[in-house]
Amino acid sequence: MTAAENPWGWFLGYLLLGVTGSLAFLDGGYIINGEDCNPHSQPWQAALFLEDDFFCGGVLVHPQWVLSAAHCFQNSYTIGLGLHSLEPDQEPGSQMIEAGLSIQHPEYNKPSMANDLMLIKLKESASLSDNIRNISIVSQCPTPGDSCLVSGWGRLASGGLPRVLQCVNISVASEEVCKARYGPVYHPSMLCAGGGQDRKDSCHGDSGGPLVCHGSLQGLVSFGQPPCGQPNVPGVYTNLCKFSDWIQTTIQAS
């Protein structure tokens, strides 16, 4: 299997050029100290597969469009919708739809790690149901302390794979905390969440998955500082309030 874009090499090189600390991109995330989601409670959750192998999360934002992290880009993949486990044959009503077009944000990685989002157009529209539903994207930026939910199928803290979709509640961190932790690479396209004493976090394998605040899509899992789930070390998410115009314009133009 060809993995999703792996920024470890160039990011570590960037660190060696003068950045202190030990940061690392989520090359694919896992949920830390979460729990099984209620089945189909996140009907907008998408799974990206490459040759039947799951590698990133995504979010259905329109019947024919999925948002994910730009670093999850592949030339072709299949999108799973309506899944609780990652086995479509165990999920009546789930859909597996081929991706027809992937559009990374034009400013992705300019500067390094910024603007980490892409839109994926499905070859056919999803059939919406109780288990498959698109979610609206926020128009307002988050407030520190907002309670949000992040979900994904990435590896667990134990190192094993989850049987079903995992959920965890985390709080939005202030911009000051985010800048202090990720200063050399912090960009306004990012927001931080998590970092509490409860060690709840997203991590490797959750990339591209949703951060939902107050019922709307606030962010996408992007990167963090390993090991995941450290107190006072929040994870980084793409701050979607900064991209509502680009998302709408891209969908309408394509």
GROMACS .gro file of C-alpha atoms in nm:
model
  254
    1MET     CA    1   0.000   0.000   0.000
    2THR     CA    2   0.115   0.352  -0.076
    3ALA     CA    3   0.078   0.554   0.241
    4ALA     CA    4  -0.071   0.900   0.259
    5GLU     CA    5   0.186   1.174   0.212
    6ASN     CA    6   0.437   1.138   0.492
    7PRO     CA    7   0.585   1.473   0.599
    8TRP     CA    8   0.815   1.324   0.865
    9GLY     CA    9   1.129   1.362   0.657
   10TRP     CA   10   1.102   1.723   0.554
   11PHE     CA   11   0.955   1.830   0.887
   12LEU     CA   12   1.240   1.675   1.083
   13GLY     CA   13   1.477   1.847   0.843
   14TYR     CA   14   1.299   2.173   0.916
   15LEU     CA   15   1.347   2.113   1.288
   16LEU     CA   16   1.718   2.054   1.236
   17LEU     CA   17   1.741   2.395   1.072
   18GLY     CA   18   1.685   2.566   1.404
   19VAL     CA   19   1.353   2.476   1.557
   20THR     CA   20   1.386   2.338   1.908
   21GLY     CA   21   1.148   2.079   2.047
   22SER     CA   22   1.016   1.753   1.913
   23LEU     CA   23   0.722   1.798   1.679
   24ALA     CA   24   0.589   1.548   1.430
   25PHE     CA   25   0.308   1.537   1.175
   26LEU     CA   26   0.029   1.284   1.213
   27ASP     CA   27   0.114   1.058   0.922
   28GLY     CA   28  -0.216   0.925   0.857
   29GLY     CA   29  -0.398   0.974   1.394
   30TYR     CA   30  -0.550   0.762   1.666
   31ILE     CA   31  -0.793   0.850   1.939
   32ILE     CA   32  -0.639   0.863   2.286
   33ASN     CA   33  -0.857   0.784   2.591
   34GLY     CA   34  -1.181   0.799   2.395
   35GLU     CA   35  -1.461   0.546   2.369
   36ASP     CA   36  -1.673   0.370   2.112
   37CYS     CA   37  -1.898   0.623   1.938
   38ASN     CA   38  -2.269   0.551   1.955
   39PRO     CA   39  -2.335   0.370   1.625
   40HIS     CA   40  -2.387   0.619   1.342
   41SER     CA   41  -2.391   0.915   1.579
   42GLN     CA   42  -2.140   1.085   1.345
   43PRO     CA   43  -2.320   1.028   1.010
   44TRP     CA   44  -2.090   1.274   0.831
   45GLN     CA   45  -1.779   1.067   0.916
   46ALA     CA   46  -1.603   0.936   0.606
   47ALA     CA   47  -1.322   0.682   0.569
   48LEU     CA   48  -1.059   0.701   0.295
   49PHE     CA   49  -0.942   0.367   0.155
   50LEU     CA   50  -0.654   0.289  -0.077
   51GLU     CA   51  -0.679  -0.062  -0.223
   52ASP     CA   52  -0.910  -0.168   0.062
   53ASP     CA   53  -0.676  -0.028   0.329
   54PHE     CA   54  -0.804   0.252   0.552
   55PHE     CA   55  -0.556   0.539   0.585
   56CYS     CA   56  -0.732   0.867   0.668
   57GLY     CA   57  -1.060   1.014   0.784
   58GLY     CA   58  -1.283   1.264   0.609
   59VAL     CA   59  -1.610   1.452   0.646
   60LEU     CA   60  -1.914   1.464   0.417
   61VAL     CA   61  -1.996   1.834   0.370
   62HIS     CA   62  -2.218   1.803   0.061
   63PRO     CA   63  -2.388   1.497  -0.095
   64GLN     CA   64  -2.105   1.480  -0.350
   65TRP     CA   65  -1.811   1.632  -0.159
   66VAL     CA   66  -1.587   1.517   0.127
   67LEU     CA   67  -1.337   1.733   0.316
   68SER     CA   68  -1.012   1.582   0.441
   69ALA     CA   69  -0.657   1.689   0.525
   70ALA     CA   70  -0.446   1.790   0.225
   71HIS     CA   71  -0.164   1.565   0.347
   72CYS     CA   72  -0.397   1.265   0.291
   73PHE     CA   73  -0.395   1.329  -0.085
   74GLN     CA   74  -0.378   1.029  -0.319
   75ASN     CA   75  -0.427   0.999  -0.693
   76SER     CA   76  -0.725   0.771  -0.640
   77TYR     CA   77  -0.918   0.621  -0.350
   78THR     CA   78  -1.253   0.496  -0.233
   79ILE     CA   79  -1.464   0.682   0.021
   80GLY     CA   80  -1.661   0.484   0.280
   81LEU     CA   81  -1.978   0.642   0.421
   82GLY     CA   82  -2.225   0.519   0.681
   83LEU     CA   83  -1.963   0.303   0.855
   84HIS     CA   84  -1.934   0.223   1.226
   85SER     CA   85  -1.686  -0.060   1.181
   86LEU     CA   86  -1.456  -0.045   0.878
   87GLU     CA   87  -1.616  -0.358   0.731
   88PRO     CA   88  -1.879  -0.247   0.477
   89ASP     CA   89  -2.034  -0.596   0.469
   90GLN     CA   90  -2.114  -0.553   0.840
   91GLU     CA   91  -2.279  -0.214   0.791
   92PRO     CA   92  -2.617  -0.230   0.613
   93GLY     CA   93  -2.683   0.093   0.427
   94SER     CA   94  -2.317   0.192   0.404
   95GLN     CA   95  -2.181   0.317   0.072
   96MET     CA   96  -1.841   0.286  -0.095
   97ILE     CA   97  -1.795   0.553  -0.361
   98GLU     CA   98  -1.493   0.618  -0.581
   99ALA     CA   99  -1.330   0.960  -0.567
  100GLY     CA  100  -1.339   1.143  -0.898
  101LEU     CA  101  -1.142   1.458  -0.819
  102SER     CA  102  -0.923   1.581  -0.533
  103ILE     CA  103  -0.845   1.949  -0.487
  104GLN     CA  104  -0.583   2.049  -0.230
  105HIS     CA  105  -0.601   2.404  -0.101
  106PRO     CA  106  -0.376   2.613  -0.330
  107GLU     CA  107  -0.182   2.744  -0.028
  108TYR     CA  108  -0.130   2.404   0.135
  109ASN     CA  109   0.219   2.381   0.285
  110LYS     CA  110   0.277   2.754   0.221
  111PRO     CA  111   0.425   2.800   0.481
  112SER     CA  112   0.506   2.452   0.604
  113MET     CA  113   0.206   2.261   0.736
  114ALA     CA  114  -0.041   2.547   0.683
  115ASN     CA  115  -0.377   2.531   0.505
  116ASP     CA  116  -0.405   2.154   0.546
  117LEU     CA  117  -0.733   2.074   0.372
  118MET     CA  118  -0.861   1.933   0.046
  119LEU     CA  119  -1.196   1.871  -0.116
  120ILE     CA  120  -1.275   1.533  -0.271
  121LYS     CA  121  -1.553   1.509  -0.529
  122LEU     CA  122  -1.731   1.175  -0.538
  123LYS     CA  123  -1.805   1.015  -0.874
  124GLU     CA  124  -2.169   0.999  -0.767
  125SER     CA  125  -2.370   1.169  -0.497
  126ALA     CA  126  -2.417   0.984  -0.171
  127SER     CA  127  -2.768   0.864  -0.090
  128LEU     CA  128  -2.845   1.046   0.233
  129SER     CA  129  -3.008   0.854   0.517
  130ASP     CA  130  -3.012   0.836   0.897
  131ASN     CA  131  -2.659   0.689   0.878
  132ILE     CA  132  -2.521   0.916   0.605
  133ARG     CA  133  -2.563   1.291   0.633
  134ASN     CA  134  -2.355   1.593   0.547
  135ILE     CA  135  -2.262   1.848   0.813
  136SER     CA  136  -2.254   2.226   0.791
  137ILE     CA  137  -1.924   2.411   0.824
  138VAL     CA  138  -1.889   2.682   1.084
  139SER     CA  139  -1.888   3.047   0.985
  140GLN     CA  140  -1.743   3.168   1.316
  141CYS     CA  141  -1.403   3.087   1.461
  142PRO     CA  142  -1.395   2.892   1.790
  143THR     CA  143  -1.380   3.033   2.141
  144PRO     CA  144  -1.122   2.893   2.387
  145GLY     CA  145  -1.289   2.641   2.613
  146ASP     CA  146  -1.548   2.530   2.355
  147SER     CA  147  -1.624   2.160   2.397
  148CYS     CA  148  -1.581   1.965   2.074
  149LEU     CA  149  -1.586   1.604   1.960
  150VAL     CA  150  -1.325   1.438   1.741
  151SER     CA  151  -1.372   1.092   1.590
  152GLY     CA  152  -1.169   0.838   1.394
  153TRP     CA  153  -1.055   0.480   1.339
  154GLY     CA  154  -0.684   0.536   1.397
  155ARG     CA  155  -0.477   0.321   1.631
  156LEU     CA  156  -0.558   0.325   2.000
  157ALA     CA  157  -0.322   0.425   2.280
  158SER     CA  158  -0.255   0.051   2.324
  159GLY     CA  159  -0.127   0.037   1.967
  160GLY     CA  160  -0.413  -0.181   1.845
  161LEU     CA  161  -0.681  -0.097   1.593
  162PRO     CA  162  -1.030  -0.013   1.716
  163ARG     CA  163  -1.321  -0.242   1.639
  164VAL     CA  164  -1.550   0.053   1.568
  165LEU     CA  165  -1.536   0.432   1.530
  166GLN     CA  166  -1.389   0.607   1.835
  167CYS     CA  167  -1.505   0.940   1.983
  168VAL     CA  168  -1.345   1.174   2.234
  169ASN     CA  169  -1.448   1.513   2.375
  170ILE     CA  170  -1.178   1.779   2.394
  171SER     CA  171  -1.170   2.155   2.453
  172VAL     CA  172  -1.045   2.429   2.222
  173ALA     CA  173  -0.719   2.585   2.342
  174SER     CA  174  -0.644   2.956   2.316
  175GLU     CA  175  -0.445   3.097   2.027
  176GLU     CA  176  -0.179   3.201   2.280
  177VAL     CA  177  -0.137   2.840   2.399
  178CYS     CA  178  -0.124   2.719   2.038
  179LYS     CA  179   0.141   2.975   1.944
  180ALA     CA  180   0.346   2.899   2.254
  181ARG     CA  181   0.352   2.525   2.179
  182TYR     CA  182   0.390   2.536   1.799
  183GLY     CA  183   0.538   2.884   1.752
  184PRO     CA  184   0.783   2.816   1.464
  185VAL     CA  185   0.514   2.649   1.253
  186TYR     CA  186   0.196   2.806   1.391
  187HIS     CA  187  -0.024   2.969   1.127
  188PRO     CA  188  -0.369   3.133   1.149
  189SER     CA  189  -0.506   2.843   0.943
  190MET     CA  190  -0.460   2.625   1.252
  191LEU     CA  191  -0.643   2.583   1.582
  192CYS     CA  192  -0.541   2.380   1.884
  193ALA     CA  193  -0.760   2.154   2.097
  194GLY     CA  194  -0.700   1.901   2.372
  195GLY     CA  195  -0.395   1.899   2.596
  196GLY     CA  196  -0.594   1.846   2.915
  197GLN     CA  197  -0.486   1.645   3.218
  198ASP     CA  198  -0.725   1.370   3.102
  199ARG     CA  199  -0.483   1.301   2.815
  200LYS     CA  200  -0.763   1.290   2.558
  201ASP     CA  201  -0.636   1.347   2.207
  202SER     CA  202  -0.641   1.249   1.841
  203CYS     CA  203  -0.328   1.101   1.687
  204HIS     CA  204  -0.182   0.894   1.399
  205GLY     CA  205  -0.458   0.766   1.167
  206ASP     CA  206  -0.728   1.019   1.252
  207SER     CA  207  -0.593   1.274   1.003
  208GLY     CA  208  -0.861   1.448   0.799
  209GLY     CA  209  -1.133   1.350   1.045
  210PRO     CA  210  -1.386   1.590   1.197
  211LEU     CA  211  -1.364   1.820   1.495
  212VAL     CA  212  -1.729   1.906   1.564
  213CYS     CA  213  -1.819   2.197   1.795
  214HIS     CA  214  -2.177   2.296   1.878
  215GLY     CA  215  -2.309   2.070   1.603
  216SER     CA  216  -2.102   2.218   1.319
  217LEU     CA  217  -1.772   2.121   1.159
  218GLN     CA  218  -1.501   2.337   1.316
  219GLY     CA  219  -1.182   2.160   1.216
  220LEU     CA  220  -0.996   1.867   1.062
  221VAL     CA  221  -0.730   1.658   1.237
  222SER     CA  222  -0.394   1.782   1.107
  223PHE     CA  223  -0.084   1.723   1.324
  224GLY     CA  224   0.057   1.715   1.676
  225GLN     CA  225   0.357   1.657   1.901
  226PRO     CA  226   0.428   1.295   1.994
  227PRO     CA  227   0.369   1.108   2.205
  228CYS     CA  228   0.001   1.183   2.169
  229GLY     CA  229  -0.214   1.258   2.473
  230GLN     CA  230   0.041   1.460   2.670
  231PRO     CA  231  -0.099   1.704   2.927
  232ASN     CA  232  -0.054   2.067   2.818
  233VAL     CA  233   0.021   1.961   2.460
  234PRO     CA  234  -0.285   2.018   2.240
  235GLY     CA  235  -0.323   1.875   1.892
  236VAL     CA  236  -0.349   2.092   1.582
  237TYR     CA  237  -0.654   2.110   1.357
  238THR     CA  238  -0.725   2.294   1.033
  239ASN     CA  239  -0.932   2.597   1.136
  240LEU     CA  240  -1.222   2.574   0.891
  241CYS     CA  241  -1.375   2.910   0.980
  242LYS     CA  242  -1.096   3.056   0.766
  243PHE     CA  243  -1.191   2.854   0.460
  244SER     CA  244  -1.570   2.873   0.422
  245ASP     CA  245  -1.546   3.095   0.112
  246TRP     CA  246  -1.287   2.872  -0.059
  247ILE     CA  247  -1.488   2.559   0.016
  248GLN     CA  248  -1.814   2.701  -0.120
  249THR     CA  249  -1.649   2.856  -0.425
  250THR     CA  250  -1.463   2.534  -0.510
  251ILE     CA  251  -1.776   2.321  -0.481
  252GLN     CA  252  -1.979   2.560  -0.696
  253ALA     CA  253  -1.706   2.585  -0.962
  254SER     CA  254  -1.651   2.210  -0.994
   0.00000   0.00000   0.00000
